[in-house]
Amino acid sequence: MTKVKVCIVDDEKLFIQGMRMILELDESIEVVMTACNGKDLFNKLNTAPTEIDVMLLDLEMPEMDGVDTLIQIVKHNLKIKIIVLTSHYNDSMIIRLLDEGASGFLAKNENPDEVIETIKKVHQKGLHINTHIMQLIRNRRLMANRKIKVGELTQRETDVLKLICMEYTNKEIGEQLFISARTVEGYRQSILEKTNCKNTAGIVIYAIEHHLIDVNISKYQ
């Protein structure tokens, strides 16, 4: 069985220990790294590079907080799906973190079963958001830095985008469109650049904002 490789970044040692115990009760999850803040995380990754699928990332940490850590992970294209952990956050912070590349959110007092389920869904789909967050996405105005209009995506890029939102892999998209998986990856990168998105979650949000897909909220819960 291929396990989901998880990293926990939080400045509370007891929280990390408790979370590790909870997660490793599930045979499909393996905690491969822990860190007390972003600086500690990057020091460990530089010393011993480790494959990480999903990261549970606390927001409030000394030296290098969760927001800066998220930005650096995306900047360095580490391809880690980020679930933000926090005791309290507001709507504007949710929107900012989504735009920075977050794939999901969890309250630090969340039910353990929900934590495990969220990790699995983020790993599988690249995005896990609740009804409240979906409504925020629907209601907000398009971000000022997203200058590319829908019409500036080519028809083939739009086709690829829609299939990405339907959770197809590059190989599956290639089979649908009769092109290679490598060509699909090229279209994916072009879509990311044109839409100013940072990951699959951003592509889905962009598609929702521009009414390119008919969203079924259950797909991302």
Short mmCIF file of C-alpha atoms in Angstrom, two decimals:
data_model
loop_
_atom_site.label_atom_id
_atom_site.label_comp_id
_atom_site.label_asym_id
_atom_site.label_seq_id
_atom_site.Cartn_x
_atom_site.Cartn_y
_atom_site.Cartn_z
CA MET A 1 0.00 0.00 0.00
CA THR A 2 1.29 3.46 -0.94
CA LYS A 3 1.06 5.69 2.10
CA VAL A 4 0.31 9.42 2.18
CA LYS A 5 3.53 11.05 3.40
CA VAL A 6 2.67 13.79 5.89
CA CYS A 7 4.69 16.54 7.53
CA ILE A 8 3.48 18.44 10.63
CA VAL A 9 4.78 21.98 11.22
CA ASP A 10 3.75 23.45 14.57
CA ASP A 11 5.55 25.10 17.48
CA GLU A 12 3.65 23.07 20.12
CA LYS A 13 5.48 19.80 20.79
CA LEU A 14 2.53 18.19 22.54
CA PHE A 15 0.30 18.99 19.59
CA ILE A 16 2.78 17.40 17.18
CA GLN A 17 3.10 14.28 19.32
CA GLY A 18 -0.66 13.93 19.67
CA MET A 19 -1.27 14.53 15.98
CA ARG A 20 1.39 12.00 14.98
CA MET A 21 -0.24 9.36 17.20
CA ILE A 22 -3.68 10.06 15.69
CA LEU A 23 -2.50 10.02 12.09
CA GLU A 24 -0.39 6.89 12.37
CA LEU A 25 -3.37 4.93 13.64
CA ASP A 26 -4.43 5.01 9.99
CA GLU A 27 -2.36 2.53 7.99
CA SER A 28 -2.53 4.67 4.84
CA ILE A 29 -0.75 7.66 6.45
CA GLU A 30 2.90 8.03 7.43
CA VAL A 31 4.35 11.05 9.26
CA VAL A 32 7.74 11.48 7.61
CA MET A 33 8.81 14.80 9.16
CA THR A 34 7.93 17.31 11.87
CA ALA A 35 9.20 20.87 12.40
CA CYS A 36 8.62 23.63 14.95
CA ASN A 37 8.47 26.48 12.40
CA GLY A 38 9.23 27.30 8.78
CA LYS A 39 12.92 27.91 9.39
CA ASP A 40 13.26 24.54 11.10
CA LEU A 41 11.36 22.90 8.23
CA PHE A 42 13.63 24.27 5.49
CA ASN A 43 16.76 23.47 7.51
CA LYS A 44 15.60 19.85 7.72
CA LEU A 45 14.64 19.70 4.05
CA ASN A 46 18.03 21.12 3.04
CA THR A 47 19.86 18.66 5.29
CA ALA A 48 17.82 15.58 4.38
CA PRO A 49 15.46 16.10 1.41
CA THR A 50 12.25 14.21 2.09
CA GLU A 51 9.29 13.42 -0.15
CA ILE A 52 6.17 15.01 1.37
CA ASP A 53 2.67 14.70 -0.06
CA VAL A 54 0.63 16.72 2.44
CA MET A 55 1.69 19.21 5.11
CA LEU A 56 -0.28 20.27 8.18
CA LEU A 57 0.92 23.84 8.69
CA ASP A 58 0.26 26.00 11.74
CA LEU A 59 -0.12 29.73 11.11
CA GLU A 60 1.23 31.24 14.32
CA MET A 61 4.87 30.21 14.88
CA PRO A 62 8.05 32.06 15.93
CA GLU A 63 10.92 32.88 13.54
CA MET A 64 9.00 31.90 10.39
CA ASP A 65 5.22 31.71 10.53
CA GLY A 66 2.80 29.67 8.45
CA VAL A 67 2.07 32.33 5.85
CA ASP A 68 5.75 32.90 5.02
CA THR A 69 6.35 29.15 5.04
CA LEU A 70 3.49 28.57 2.60
CA ILE A 71 4.78 31.30 0.27
CA GLN A 72 8.29 29.81 0.25
CA ILE A 73 7.02 26.27 -0.38
CA VAL A 74 5.07 27.47 -3.41
CA LYS A 75 7.91 29.74 -4.57
CA HIS A 76 10.34 26.82 -4.58
CA ASN A 77 7.81 24.61 -6.38
CA LEU A 78 8.03 21.85 -3.77
CA LYS A 79 4.68 20.39 -4.92
CA ILE A 80 3.48 19.85 -1.36
CA LYS A 81 -0.25 20.16 -0.70
CA ILE A 82 -0.78 22.45 2.29
CA ILE A 83 -3.54 22.15 4.89
CA VAL A 84 -3.53 25.21 7.13
CA LEU A 85 -4.02 24.60 10.86
CA THR A 86 -5.20 27.44 13.05
CA SER A 87 -7.14 28.24 16.20
CA HIS A 88 -8.79 31.27 14.63
CA TYR A 89 -8.86 32.82 11.17
CA ASN A 90 -11.06 35.29 9.38
CA ASP A 91 -12.52 35.36 5.89
CA SER A 92 -9.90 37.70 4.45
CA MET A 93 -7.13 35.41 5.73
CA ILE A 94 -8.81 32.38 4.14
CA ILE A 95 -8.93 34.13 0.78
CA ARG A 96 -5.31 35.24 1.05
CA LEU A 97 -4.11 31.74 1.94
CA LEU A 98 -6.08 30.20 -0.92
CA ASP A 99 -4.44 32.66 -3.31
CA GLU A 100 -1.03 31.85 -1.85
CA GLY A 101 -1.59 28.15 -2.58
CA ALA A 102 -3.33 26.50 0.41
CA SER A 103 -5.31 23.37 -0.42
CA GLY A 104 -7.43 23.13 2.72
CA PHE A 105 -8.11 24.38 6.24
CA LEU A 106 -8.56 22.68 9.62
CA ALA A 107 -9.32 24.05 13.07
CA LYS A 108 -6.78 22.86 15.64
CA ASN A 109 -9.58 21.38 17.73
CA GLU A 110 -11.05 19.45 14.78
CA ASN A 111 -12.34 15.92 15.20
CA PRO A 112 -9.48 13.42 14.50
CA ASP A 113 -11.57 11.57 11.92
CA GLU A 114 -12.12 14.82 10.02
CA VAL A 115 -8.37 15.52 10.05
CA ILE A 116 -7.61 12.12 8.53
CA GLU A 117 -10.39 12.48 5.96
CA THR A 118 -9.19 15.95 4.96
CA ILE A 119 -5.61 14.73 4.47
CA LYS A 120 -6.79 11.93 2.21
CA LYS A 121 -9.05 14.17 0.14
CA VAL A 122 -6.40 16.88 -0.30
CA HIS A 123 -3.94 14.19 -1.38
CA GLN A 124 -6.41 12.72 -3.87
CA LYS A 125 -8.07 15.87 -5.21
CA GLY A 126 -5.64 18.70 -4.46
CA LEU A 127 -8.36 20.71 -2.71
CA HIS A 128 -10.74 20.31 0.23
CA ILE A 129 -13.00 23.20 1.21
CA ASN A 130 -16.26 23.50 3.08
CA THR A 131 -19.48 25.24 2.08
CA HIS A 132 -18.52 28.48 3.86
CA ILE A 133 -15.23 28.80 1.99
CA MET A 134 -16.90 27.94 -1.31
CA GLN A 135 -19.37 30.76 -0.70
CA LEU A 136 -16.48 33.15 -0.05
CA ILE A 137 -15.01 32.20 -3.40
CA ARG A 138 -18.32 32.70 -5.18
CA ASN A 139 -19.01 36.06 -3.56
CA ARG A 140 -15.67 37.79 -3.79
CA ARG A 141 -14.59 39.97 -6.66
CA LEU A 142 -11.80 38.71 -8.87
CA MET A 143 -8.43 39.51 -7.36
CA ALA A 144 -6.82 42.60 -8.91
CA ASN A 145 -3.61 40.72 -9.79
CA ARG A 146 -5.48 38.19 -11.94
CA LYS A 147 -5.28 40.26 -15.13
CA ILE A 148 -5.71 37.46 -17.65
CA LYS A 149 -9.26 37.19 -18.96
CA VAL A 150 -10.98 33.90 -19.70
CA GLY A 151 -10.87 34.63 -23.42
CA GLU A 152 -7.06 34.68 -23.31
CA LEU A 153 -6.94 30.96 -22.55
CA THR A 154 -6.89 28.95 -25.76
CA GLN A 155 -9.69 26.48 -26.39
CA ARG A 156 -7.34 23.56 -25.70
CA GLU A 157 -6.17 25.17 -22.45
CA THR A 158 -9.80 25.62 -21.43
CA ASP A 159 -10.49 21.97 -22.22
CA VAL A 160 -7.53 20.90 -20.09
CA LEU A 161 -8.58 23.22 -17.28
CA LYS A 162 -12.06 21.71 -17.15
CA LEU A 163 -10.65 18.18 -17.03
CA ILE A 164 -8.27 19.18 -14.24
CA CYS A 165 -11.30 20.40 -12.28
CA MET A 166 -12.95 17.02 -12.93
CA GLU A 167 -9.97 15.44 -11.11
CA TYR A 168 -8.45 13.71 -14.13
CA THR A 169 -4.71 12.96 -14.04
CA ASN A 170 -2.38 14.17 -16.80
CA LYS A 171 -2.45 10.67 -18.31
CA GLU A 172 -6.26 10.55 -18.24
CA ILE A 173 -6.54 14.04 -19.75
CA GLY A 174 -4.17 12.99 -22.51
CA GLU A 175 -6.34 9.98 -23.28
CA GLN A 176 -9.44 12.18 -23.41
CA LEU A 177 -7.84 14.73 -25.74
CA PHE A 178 -5.59 12.33 -27.72
CA ILE A 179 -2.36 14.01 -26.66
CA SER A 180 0.58 12.89 -24.52
CA ALA A 181 0.76 13.33 -20.75
CA ARG A 182 3.85 15.51 -21.32
CA THR A 183 1.84 17.79 -23.59
CA VAL A 184 -0.88 17.99 -20.94
CA GLU A 185 1.73 19.02 -18.38
CA GLY A 186 2.80 21.80 -20.75
CA TYR A 187 -0.80 23.02 -20.97
CA ARG A 188 -1.12 22.80 -17.17
CA GLN A 189 1.94 25.01 -16.69
CA SER A 190 0.62 27.49 -19.27
CA ILE A 191 -2.72 27.63 -17.45
CA LEU A 192 -0.97 28.28 -14.13
CA GLU A 193 1.02 31.13 -15.65
CA LYS A 194 -1.89 32.74 -17.50
CA THR A 195 -4.29 32.56 -14.54
CA ASN A 196 -1.62 33.53 -11.99
CA CYS A 197 -2.50 30.40 -9.99
CA LYS A 198 -0.02 28.44 -7.90
CA ASN A 199 -1.47 24.93 -7.88
CA THR A 200 -4.46 22.74 -8.75
CA ALA A 201 -6.51 24.35 -5.98
CA GLY A 202 -5.93 27.74 -7.58
CA ILE A 203 -7.03 26.42 -10.98
CA VAL A 204 -10.28 25.14 -9.48
CA ILE A 205 -10.93 28.46 -7.75
CA TYR A 206 -10.19 30.35 -10.98
CA ALA A 207 -12.64 28.13 -12.87
CA ILE A 208 -15.33 28.74 -10.23
CA GLU A 209 -14.80 32.51 -10.32
CA HIS A 210 -15.03 32.60 -14.10
CA HIS A 211 -18.04 30.27 -14.31
CA LEU A 212 -16.09 27.73 -16.35
CA ILE A 213 -17.39 24.80 -14.34
CA ASP A 214 -20.68 23.93 -12.71
CA VAL A 215 -19.50 23.37 -9.16
CA ASN A 216 -20.80 20.54 -7.05
CA ILE A 217 -19.55 21.44 -3.57
CA SER A 218 -19.57 17.78 -2.55
CA LYS A 219 -16.69 17.11 -4.95
CA TYR A 220 -14.38 19.22 -2.81
CA GLN A 221 -15.59 18.15 0.63
#
